[in-house]
mmCIF file of C-alpha atoms in Angstrom:
data_model
loop_
_atom_site.group_PDB
_atom_site.id
_atom_site.type_symbol
_atom_site.label_atom_id
_atom_site.label_comp_id
_atom_site.label_asym_id
_atom_site.label_seq_id
_atom_site.Cartn_x
_atom_site.Cartn_y
_atom_site.Cartn_z
ATOM 1 C CA UNK A 318 -99.670 116.789 88.591
ATOM 2 C CA UNK A 319 -101.329 118.894 91.261
ATOM 3 C CA UNK A 320 -102.698 117.368 94.415
ATOM 4 C CA UNK A 321 -106.245 118.055 93.220
ATOM 5 C CA UNK A 322 -105.897 116.059 89.977
ATOM 6 C CA UNK A 323 -107.645 112.694 89.716
ATOM 7 C CA UNK A 324 -107.451 109.894 87.138
ATOM 8 C CA UNK A 325 -110.456 107.575 86.752
ATOM 9 C CA UNK A 326 -110.633 104.285 84.880
ATOM 10 C CA UNK A 327 -114.403 104.185 84.396
ATOM 11 C CA UNK A 328 -114.854 100.540 83.534
ATOM 12 C CA UNK A 329 -117.822 98.308 82.872
ATOM 13 C CA UNK A 330 -116.727 95.955 85.646
ATOM 14 C CA UNK A 331 -114.930 98.256 88.065
ATOM 15 C CA UNK A 332 -114.015 101.872 88.738
ATOM 16 C CA UNK A 333 -110.363 102.498 89.594
ATOM 17 C CA UNK A 334 -109.189 105.901 90.827
ATOM 18 C CA UNK A 335 -105.519 106.822 90.876
ATOM 19 C CA UNK A 336 -103.242 109.752 91.694
ATOM 20 C CA UNK A 337 -99.855 110.115 90.043
ATOM 21 C CA UNK A 338 -97.193 109.509 92.663
ATOM 22 C CA UNK A 339 -99.662 107.862 95.048
ATOM 23 C CA UNK A 340 -100.953 105.027 92.907
ATOM 24 C CA UNK A 341 -104.409 103.486 93.076
ATOM 25 C CA UNK A 342 -106.504 104.888 95.909
ATOM 26 C CA UNK A 343 -109.840 103.260 95.066
ATOM 27 C CA UNK A 344 -110.802 100.088 93.212
ATOM 28 C CA UNK A 345 -114.425 98.994 93.517
ATOM 29 C CA UNK A 346 -117.018 97.272 91.322
ATOM 30 C CA UNK A 347 -119.080 99.586 89.119
ATOM 31 C CA UNK A 348 -122.330 98.438 90.696
ATOM 32 C CA UNK A 349 -125.165 100.498 92.169
ATOM 33 C CA UNK A 350 -127.931 99.100 94.418
ATOM 34 C CA UNK A 351 -131.275 100.905 94.134
ATOM 35 C CA UNK A 352 -134.573 100.668 96.003
ATOM 36 C CA UNK A 353 -137.440 100.786 93.498
ATOM 37 C CA UNK A 354 -140.001 101.461 96.227
ATOM 38 C CA UNK A 355 -138.612 104.948 96.794
ATOM 39 C CA UNK A 356 -137.991 106.456 93.325
ATOM 40 C CA UNK A 357 -134.899 104.337 92.699
ATOM 41 C CA UNK A 358 -133.117 105.619 95.778
ATOM 42 C CA UNK A 359 -129.427 104.625 95.778
ATOM 43 C CA UNK A 360 -128.728 102.310 98.701
ATOM 44 C CA UNK A 361 -125.085 101.480 98.021
ATOM 45 C CA UNK A 362 -122.330 101.649 95.414
ATOM 46 C CA UNK A 363 -119.137 99.687 94.835
ATOM 47 C CA UNK A 364 -118.216 96.800 97.109
ATOM 48 C CA UNK A 365 -121.331 97.079 99.246
ATOM 49 C CA UNK A 366 -123.599 97.005 96.204
ATOM 50 C CA UNK A 367 -121.642 94.153 94.582
ATOM 51 C CA UNK A 368 -122.244 92.011 97.669
ATOM 52 C CA UNK A 369 -125.981 92.305 96.927
ATOM 53 C CA UNK A 370 -125.765 90.951 93.348
ATOM 54 C CA UNK A 371 -128.110 87.970 93.039
ATOM 55 C CA UNK A 372 -129.167 88.268 96.678
ATOM 56 C CA UNK A 373 -131.749 91.064 96.733
ATOM 57 C CA UNK A 374 -135.543 91.047 97.181
ATOM 58 C CA UNK A 375 -137.652 92.003 94.161
ATOM 59 C CA UNK A 376 -137.866 95.693 95.061
ATOM 60 C CA UNK A 377 -134.069 96.113 95.239
ATOM 61 C CA UNK A 378 -131.752 95.642 92.272
ATOM 62 C CA UNK A 379 -127.977 95.738 92.013
ATOM 63 C CA UNK A 380 -127.250 97.251 88.602
ATOM 64 C CA UNK A 381 -124.219 97.995 86.448
ATOM 65 C CA UNK A 382 -124.812 101.463 84.926
ATOM 66 C CA UNK A 383 -122.155 100.897 82.233
ATOM 67 C CA UNK A 384 -122.353 98.324 79.459
ATOM 68 C CA UNK A 385 -119.709 97.483 76.865
ATOM 69 C CA UNK A 386 -117.565 100.375 78.044
ATOM 70 C CA UNK A 387 -120.220 103.084 77.702
ATOM 71 C CA UNK A 388 -122.895 104.563 79.945
ATOM 72 C CA UNK A 389 -126.243 102.769 79.731
ATOM 73 C CA UNK A 390 -127.867 104.475 82.752
ATOM 74 C CA UNK A 391 -126.875 108.131 83.018
ATOM 75 C CA UNK A 392 -128.596 108.816 86.333
ATOM 76 C CA UNK A 393 -126.985 105.926 88.195
ATOM 77 C CA UNK A 394 -123.579 106.618 86.611
ATOM 78 C CA UNK A 395 -123.682 110.215 87.867
ATOM 79 C CA UNK A 396 -124.553 109.106 91.378
ATOM 80 C CA UNK A 397 -121.890 106.388 91.368
ATOM 81 C CA UNK A 398 -119.129 108.723 90.141
ATOM 82 C CA UNK A 399 -120.173 111.395 92.608
ATOM 83 C CA UNK A 400 -119.891 109.010 95.549
ATOM 84 C CA UNK A 401 -116.507 107.692 94.410
ATOM 85 C CA UNK A 402 -115.089 111.184 93.818
ATOM 86 C CA UNK A 403 -116.346 112.335 97.212
ATOM 87 C CA UNK A 404 -114.603 109.393 98.849
ATOM 88 C CA UNK A 405 -111.199 110.288 97.440
ATOM 89 C CA UNK A 406 -111.471 114.083 97.298
ATOM 90 C CA UNK A 407 -112.944 116.021 100.206
ATOM 91 C CA UNK A 408 -111.770 119.584 99.562
ATOM 92 C CA UNK A 409 -114.628 122.086 99.456
ATOM 93 C CA UNK A 410 -112.371 124.940 98.341
ATOM 94 C CA UNK A 411 -110.777 123.764 95.086
ATOM 95 C CA UNK A 412 -112.604 121.481 92.689
ATOM 96 C CA UNK A 413 -110.434 118.765 91.087
ATOM 97 C CA UNK A 414 -109.300 118.330 87.518
ATOM 98 C CA UNK A 415 -110.355 114.863 86.432
ATOM 99 C CA UNK A 416 -109.108 112.680 83.576
ATOM 100 C CA UNK A 417 -111.332 109.769 82.571
ATOM 101 C CA UNK A 418 -110.358 106.981 80.195
ATOM 102 C CA UNK A 419 -112.882 105.933 77.542
ATOM 103 C CA UNK A 420 -112.944 103.266 74.777
ATOM 104 C CA UNK A 421 -111.133 104.333 71.605
ATOM 105 C CA UNK A 422 -114.313 103.981 69.523
ATOM 106 C CA UNK A 423 -116.594 106.020 71.832
ATOM 107 C CA UNK A 424 -119.137 108.259 70.076
ATOM 108 C CA UNK A 425 -119.647 111.955 70.731
ATOM 109 C CA UNK A 426 -122.945 111.350 72.526
ATOM 110 C CA UNK A 427 -121.363 108.716 74.766
ATOM 111 C CA UNK A 428 -118.378 110.929 75.625
ATOM 112 C CA UNK A 429 -120.734 113.823 76.429
ATOM 113 C CA UNK A 430 -122.541 111.563 78.884
ATOM 114 C CA UNK A 431 -119.247 110.728 80.617
ATOM 115 C CA UNK A 432 -118.278 114.391 80.863
ATOM 116 C CA UNK A 433 -121.696 115.386 82.201
ATOM 117 C CA UNK A 434 -121.481 112.700 84.876
ATOM 118 C CA UNK A 435 -118.013 113.806 86.022
ATOM 119 C CA UNK A 436 -118.890 117.520 86.029
ATOM 120 C CA UNK A 437 -122.004 116.786 88.094
ATOM 121 C CA UNK A 438 -119.717 115.007 90.564
ATOM 122 C CA UNK A 439 -117.851 118.278 91.175
ATOM 123 C CA UNK A 440 -114.980 118.417 88.671
ATOM 124 C CA UNK A 441 -113.905 121.872 87.483
ATOM 125 C CA UNK A 442 -112.249 120.517 84.346
ATOM 126 C CA UNK A 443 -112.613 117.160 82.584
ATOM 127 C CA UNK A 444 -110.215 115.471 80.182
ATOM 128 C CA UNK A 445 -110.934 112.303 78.234
ATOM 129 C CA UNK A 446 -108.206 109.865 77.238
ATOM 130 C CA UNK A 447 -108.528 106.799 75.026
ATOM 131 C CA UNK A 448 -107.922 103.532 76.854
ATOM 132 C CA UNK A 449 -104.977 102.402 74.676
ATOM 133 C CA UNK A 450 -103.174 105.705 75.316
ATOM 134 C CA UNK A 451 -103.826 105.407 79.057
ATOM 135 C CA UNK A 452 -102.640 101.794 79.030
ATOM 136 C CA UNK A 453 -99.455 102.825 77.239
ATOM 137 C CA UNK A 454 -98.717 105.587 79.750
ATOM 138 C CA UNK A 455 -99.462 103.271 82.674
ATOM 139 C CA UNK A 456 -97.124 100.590 81.368
ATOM 140 C CA UNK A 457 -94.162 102.950 81.715
ATOM 141 C CA UNK A 458 -93.225 102.948 78.029
ATOM 142 C CA UNK A 459 -92.209 106.273 76.461
ATOM 143 C CA UNK A 460 -94.728 106.605 73.632
ATOM 144 C CA UNK A 461 -93.608 110.139 72.689
ATOM 145 C CA UNK A 462 -90.644 108.799 70.696
ATOM 146 C CA UNK A 463 -90.802 108.020 66.940
ATOM 147 C CA UNK A 464 -91.133 104.306 67.552
ATOM 148 C CA UNK A 465 -94.146 102.040 67.160
ATOM 149 C CA UNK A 466 -95.702 100.256 70.137
ATOM 150 C CA UNK A 467 -98.790 98.042 70.117
ATOM 151 C CA UNK A 468 -101.105 97.695 73.102
ATOM 152 C CA UNK A 469 -104.115 95.464 73.659
ATOM 153 C CA UNK A 470 -106.243 96.574 76.604
ATOM 154 C CA UNK A 471 -108.666 93.817 77.618
ATOM 155 C CA UNK A 472 -111.259 95.257 79.973
ATOM 156 C CA UNK A 473 -114.667 94.190 81.209
ATOM 157 C CA UNK A 474 -116.859 95.564 78.416
ATOM 158 C CA UNK A 475 -114.478 96.254 75.542
ATOM 159 C CA UNK A 476 -111.062 95.364 74.182
ATOM 160 C CA UNK A 477 -109.127 98.296 72.743
ATOM 161 C CA UNK A 478 -106.219 97.707 70.380
ATOM 162 C CA UNK A 479 -103.877 100.438 69.188
ATOM 163 C CA UNK A 480 -100.534 101.091 67.535
ATOM 164 C CA UNK A 481 -98.993 104.236 69.040
ATOM 165 C CA UNK A 482 -96.085 106.419 67.959
ATOM 166 C CA UNK A 483 -95.032 110.017 68.731
ATOM 167 C CA UNK A 484 -97.709 110.320 71.408
ATOM 168 C CA UNK A 485 -100.596 109.507 69.085
ATOM 169 C CA UNK A 486 -102.601 106.626 67.667
ATOM 170 C CA UNK A 487 -101.594 105.404 64.220
ATOM 171 C CA UNK A 488 -104.077 102.518 64.037
ATOM 172 C CA UNK A 489 -106.793 101.492 66.500
ATOM 173 C CA UNK A 490 -109.773 99.204 66.933
ATOM 174 C CA UNK A 491 -112.306 98.607 69.694
ATOM 175 C CA UNK A 492 -114.593 95.572 69.981
ATOM 176 C CA UNK A 493 -117.191 94.525 72.538
ATOM 177 C CA UNK A 494 -115.422 91.248 73.319
ATOM 178 C CA UNK A 495 -113.900 91.252 76.791
ATOM 179 C CA UNK A 496 -114.260 89.925 80.330
ATOM 180 C CA UNK A 497 -118.041 90.215 80.620
ATOM 181 C CA UNK A 498 -118.658 88.329 77.389
ATOM 182 C CA UNK A 499 -116.275 85.604 78.557
ATOM 183 C CA UNK A 500 -118.315 85.272 81.763
ATOM 184 C CA UNK A 501 -121.562 85.026 79.801
ATOM 185 C CA UNK A 502 -120.120 82.380 77.481
ATOM 186 C CA UNK A 503 -118.956 80.338 80.481
ATOM 187 C CA UNK A 504 -122.472 80.538 81.980
ATOM 188 C CA UNK A 505 -123.932 79.239 78.699
ATOM 189 C CA UNK A 506 -121.400 76.410 78.462
ATOM 190 C CA UNK A 507 -121.994 75.176 82.022
ATOM 191 C CA UNK A 508 -125.739 75.334 81.415
ATOM 192 C CA UNK A 509 -125.489 73.357 78.191
ATOM 193 C CA UNK A 510 -122.868 70.834 79.286
ATOM 194 C CA UNK A 511 -124.023 70.126 82.838
ATOM 195 C CA UNK A 512 -127.666 71.335 82.849
ATOM 196 C CA UNK A 513 -126.610 73.652 85.651
ATOM 197 C CA UNK A 514 -127.446 77.328 86.058
ATOM 198 C CA UNK A 515 -124.690 79.410 87.660
ATOM 199 C CA UNK A 516 -124.374 83.145 88.224
ATOM 200 C CA UNK A 517 -121.984 85.566 86.576
ATOM 201 C CA UNK A 518 -119.953 85.875 89.777
ATOM 202 C CA UNK A 519 -119.328 82.121 89.736
ATOM 203 C CA UNK A 520 -118.451 82.306 86.036
ATOM 204 C CA UNK A 521 -115.905 85.017 86.775
ATOM 205 C CA UNK A 522 -114.313 82.818 89.432
ATOM 206 C CA UNK A 523 -114.087 79.988 86.904
ATOM 207 C CA UNK A 524 -112.504 82.329 84.368
ATOM 208 C CA UNK A 525 -109.805 83.388 86.809
ATOM 209 C CA UNK A 526 -109.036 80.008 88.378
ATOM 210 C CA UNK A 527 -109.782 77.407 85.708
ATOM 211 C CA UNK A 528 -110.156 78.882 82.224
ATOM 212 C CA UNK A 529 -107.232 78.729 79.800
ATOM 213 C CA UNK A 530 -106.451 78.971 76.093
ATOM 214 C CA UNK A 531 -105.487 75.524 74.719
ATOM 215 C CA UNK A 532 -102.012 76.803 73.801
ATOM 216 C CA UNK A 533 -100.829 76.328 77.387
ATOM 217 C CA UNK A 534 -100.485 72.955 79.055
ATOM 218 C CA UNK A 535 -102.625 73.760 82.065
ATOM 219 C CA UNK A 536 -105.379 71.827 83.777
ATOM 220 C CA UNK A 537 -107.302 72.786 86.876
ATOM 221 C CA UNK A 538 -110.712 72.063 88.337
ATOM 222 C CA UNK A 539 -113.151 73.888 90.590
ATOM 223 C CA UNK A 540 -116.374 72.964 92.347
ATOM 224 C CA UNK A 541 -119.268 75.260 91.545
ATOM 225 C CA UNK A 542 -122.775 75.434 92.967
ATOM 226 C CA UNK A 543 -125.953 76.357 91.162
ATOM 227 C CA UNK A 544 -129.452 75.229 90.277
ATOM 228 C CA UNK A 545 -130.107 72.037 88.326
ATOM 229 C CA UNK A 546 -132.265 72.453 85.222
ATOM 230 C CA UNK A 547 -133.420 68.864 85.662
ATOM 231 C CA UNK A 548 -134.513 68.865 89.318
ATOM 232 C CA UNK A 549 -134.715 72.647 89.925
ATOM 233 C CA UNK A 550 -132.825 71.956 93.140
ATOM 234 C CA UNK A 551 -129.398 73.139 94.292
ATOM 235 C CA UNK A 552 -126.549 71.131 92.781
ATOM 236 C CA UNK A 553 -122.766 71.164 92.768
ATOM 237 C CA UNK A 554 -120.506 70.257 89.881
ATOM 238 C CA UNK A 555 -116.783 69.905 89.221
ATOM 239 C CA UNK A 556 -115.769 72.024 86.215
ATOM 240 C CA UNK A 557 -112.397 71.370 84.572
ATOM 241 C CA UNK A 558 -110.218 73.530 82.346
ATOM 242 C CA UNK A 559 -111.012 71.334 79.366
ATOM 243 C CA UNK A 560 -114.742 71.985 79.851
ATOM 244 C CA UNK A 561 -114.203 75.684 79.162
ATOM 245 C CA UNK A 562 -111.979 75.545 76.086
ATOM 246 C CA UNK A 563 -114.840 76.135 73.649
ATOM 247 C CA UNK A 564 -116.388 79.260 75.265
ATOM 248 C CA UNK A 565 -112.951 80.742 75.890
ATOM 249 C CA UNK A 566 -111.786 80.239 72.320
ATOM 250 C CA UNK A 567 -115.020 81.635 70.855
ATOM 251 C CA UNK A 568 -114.051 84.948 72.427
ATOM 252 C CA UNK A 569 -110.280 84.761 72.108
ATOM 253 C CA UNK A 570 -110.389 84.019 68.384
ATOM 254 C CA UNK A 571 -112.378 87.218 67.818
ATOM 255 C CA UNK A 572 -109.691 89.126 69.696
ATOM 256 C CA UNK A 573 -107.012 87.536 67.559
ATOM 257 C CA UNK A 574 -108.762 88.578 64.345
ATOM 258 C CA UNK A 575 -109.182 92.171 65.568
ATOM 259 C CA UNK A 576 -105.517 92.439 66.590
ATOM 260 C CA UNK A 577 -104.395 90.928 63.275
ATOM 261 C CA UNK A 578 -106.456 93.505 61.362
ATOM 262 C CA UNK A 579 -104.792 96.375 63.238
ATOM 263 C CA UNK A 580 -101.348 95.003 62.383
ATOM 264 C CA UNK A 581 -102.331 94.589 58.735
ATOM 265 C CA UNK A 582 -103.105 98.311 58.526
ATOM 266 C CA UNK A 583 -99.918 99.395 60.317
ATOM 267 C CA UNK A 584 -97.253 101.165 58.189
ATOM 268 C CA UNK A 585 -94.221 98.941 57.458
ATOM 269 C CA UNK A 586 -91.702 100.945 59.530
ATOM 270 C CA UNK A 587 -93.917 100.804 62.626
ATOM 271 C CA UNK A 588 -94.670 97.111 62.010
ATOM 272 C CA UNK A 589 -90.918 96.566 62.120
ATOM 273 C CA UNK A 590 -90.766 98.352 65.473
ATOM 274 C CA UNK A 591 -93.528 96.136 66.828
ATOM 275 C CA UNK A 592 -91.632 93.055 65.654
ATOM 276 C CA UNK A 593 -88.672 94.293 67.719
ATOM 277 C CA UNK A 594 -90.582 95.665 70.718
ATOM 278 C CA UNK A 595 -93.441 93.178 70.894
ATOM 279 C CA UNK A 596 -97.047 93.680 72.039
ATOM 280 C CA UNK A 597 -98.138 94.615 75.569
ATOM 281 C CA UNK A 598 -101.356 93.239 77.107
ATOM 282 C CA UNK A 599 -103.167 95.251 79.791
ATOM 283 C CA UNK A 600 -106.509 94.957 81.592
ATOM 284 C CA UNK A 601 -107.930 92.252 83.810
ATOM 285 C CA UNK A 602 -108.439 89.697 81.019
ATOM 286 C CA UNK A 603 -104.734 89.959 80.172
ATOM 287 C CA UNK A 604 -104.257 87.560 83.094
ATOM 288 C CA UNK A 605 -106.221 84.795 81.336
ATOM 289 C CA UNK A 606 -103.949 81.777 81.265
ATOM 290 C CA UNK A 607 -102.461 81.083 77.870
ATOM 291 C CA UNK A 608 -103.657 84.335 76.297
ATOM 292 C CA UNK A 609 -100.198 85.817 75.754
ATOM 293 C CA UNK A 610 -99.086 82.569 74.118
ATOM 294 C CA UNK A 611 -102.144 82.631 71.848
ATOM 295 C CA UNK A 612 -101.446 86.192 70.659
ATOM 296 C CA UNK A 613 -97.765 85.347 70.210
ATOM 297 C CA UNK A 614 -98.687 82.521 67.833
ATOM 298 C CA UNK A 615 -101.399 84.536 66.070
ATOM 299 C CA UNK A 616 -99.381 87.729 65.496
ATOM 300 C CA UNK A 617 -95.917 86.134 65.102
ATOM 301 C CA UNK A 618 -94.344 88.661 67.497
ATOM 302 C CA UNK A 619 -93.370 88.637 71.155
ATOM 303 C CA UNK A 620 -96.277 89.333 73.519
ATOM 304 C CA UNK A 621 -96.040 90.121 77.220
ATOM 305 C CA UNK A 622 -98.421 91.072 80.015
ATOM 306 C CA UNK A 623 -97.852 94.460 81.667
ATOM 307 C CA UNK A 624 -96.407 94.407 85.184
ATOM 308 C CA UNK A 625 -99.693 95.621 86.734
ATOM 309 C CA UNK A 626 -102.314 94.913 84.056
ATOM 310 C CA UNK A 627 -105.375 95.626 86.223
ATOM 311 C CA UNK A 628 -104.295 99.096 87.375
ATOM 312 C CA UNK A 629 -102.302 100.041 84.279
ATOM 313 C CA UNK A 630 -105.049 102.118 82.649
ATOM 314 C CA UNK A 631 -105.919 104.011 85.838
ATOM 315 C CA UNK A 632 -102.266 104.881 86.447
ATOM 316 C CA UNK A 633 -101.876 106.065 82.868
ATOM 317 C CA UNK A 634 -105.036 108.155 83.144
ATOM 318 C CA UNK A 635 -103.664 109.895 86.227
ATOM 319 C CA UNK A 636 -100.333 110.464 84.515
ATOM 320 C CA UNK A 637 -101.964 111.989 81.428
ATOM 321 C CA UNK A 638 -102.821 115.227 83.232
ATOM 322 C CA UNK A 639 -99.143 116.054 83.702
ATOM 323 C CA UNK A 640 -98.061 115.309 80.144
ATOM 324 C CA UNK A 641 -101.118 116.095 78.039
ATOM 325 C CA UNK A 642 -99.174 118.579 75.883
ATOM 326 C CA UNK A 643 -97.046 115.660 74.655
ATOM 327 C CA UNK A 644 -100.021 113.606 73.500
ATOM 328 C CA UNK A 645 -101.025 114.279 69.898
ATOM 329 C CA UNK A 646 -104.260 112.280 69.764
ATOM 330 C CA UNK A 647 -106.507 110.397 72.151
ATOM 331 C CA UNK A 648 -106.351 113.040 74.908
ATOM 332 C CA UNK A 649 -108.408 116.216 75.001
ATOM 333 C CA UNK A 650 -110.055 118.787 77.240
ATOM 334 C CA UNK A 651 -113.754 117.907 77.195
ATOM 335 C CA UNK A 652 -115.000 120.496 79.687
ATOM 336 C CA UNK A 653 -118.395 121.735 78.413
ATOM 337 C CA UNK A 654 -118.198 124.729 76.010
ATOM 338 C CA UNK A 655 -114.437 124.936 76.513
ATOM 339 C CA UNK A 656 -112.856 121.730 75.291
ATOM 340 C CA UNK A 657 -111.636 120.996 71.808
ATOM 341 C CA UNK A 658 -110.905 117.450 70.643
ATOM 342 C CA UNK A 659 -107.496 116.869 69.150
#
């Protein structure tokens, strides 16, 4: 990979930028703060904007321009990508080649929006790579061999599941059940069980510190603060692991069904490989306590979490630019009027 090549994991929750050989050089929330008094002027992006979530006056909003793994606000996405690219690449002479990972089930219109945003940020050439392929490359497994490997990438907006062999996808599925939905379900459960309104940031903290699939013998508790629905006053509440079993399993069971369906459609020889090699979990939600054990029981094969599940996709995206000719599907040059999807 050349020094002016960039890999971007453009996620619903965060944007991670990586360079092959250098690792992750930027990891910030995919949040943009805008001032509605001045034609939606961008005030901040990333960490600075995330700090404003839930704490802004009415004329300022901290928004996530991506939803369920795709762009929901094209203008803000362009401005966010442009600022992030400018932070990591300051050459005015040579424009960078940029690879961006996208959900496996992305539509043509959605992928065009991603490409347009990256080109407007200054890229001379744009490649798109499916998240499962990027996750596989980032995990360090050689997917160019005639052997089946199964990956489940659990991000913020989507979960992508794929069986890969000879550098291409054999079976794949993408569902909008991931970290953000887990947070929303936790908010609903706390509201219903304790008559307490909490924010999504608090729900995310609960997910990371307290939440667990019932398969693991784990119990933790955490004090949260919010607004009482009874008194409309501030209130604090102790939330235990057991309190969150139901919202967690509502989401996890959907993931289990989707993964099972992919395995059902997998050719017998590759299914045998997966039985021998196991399944690899990547993405932030892969760290959910008890999740690997749940998948192991559901799929009847060994399941492990990648060594660096959060940055795995970004690292694989960066690596894809140096080995694109070995990837049969899920990676293509999407530069306007030049690219051709393979």
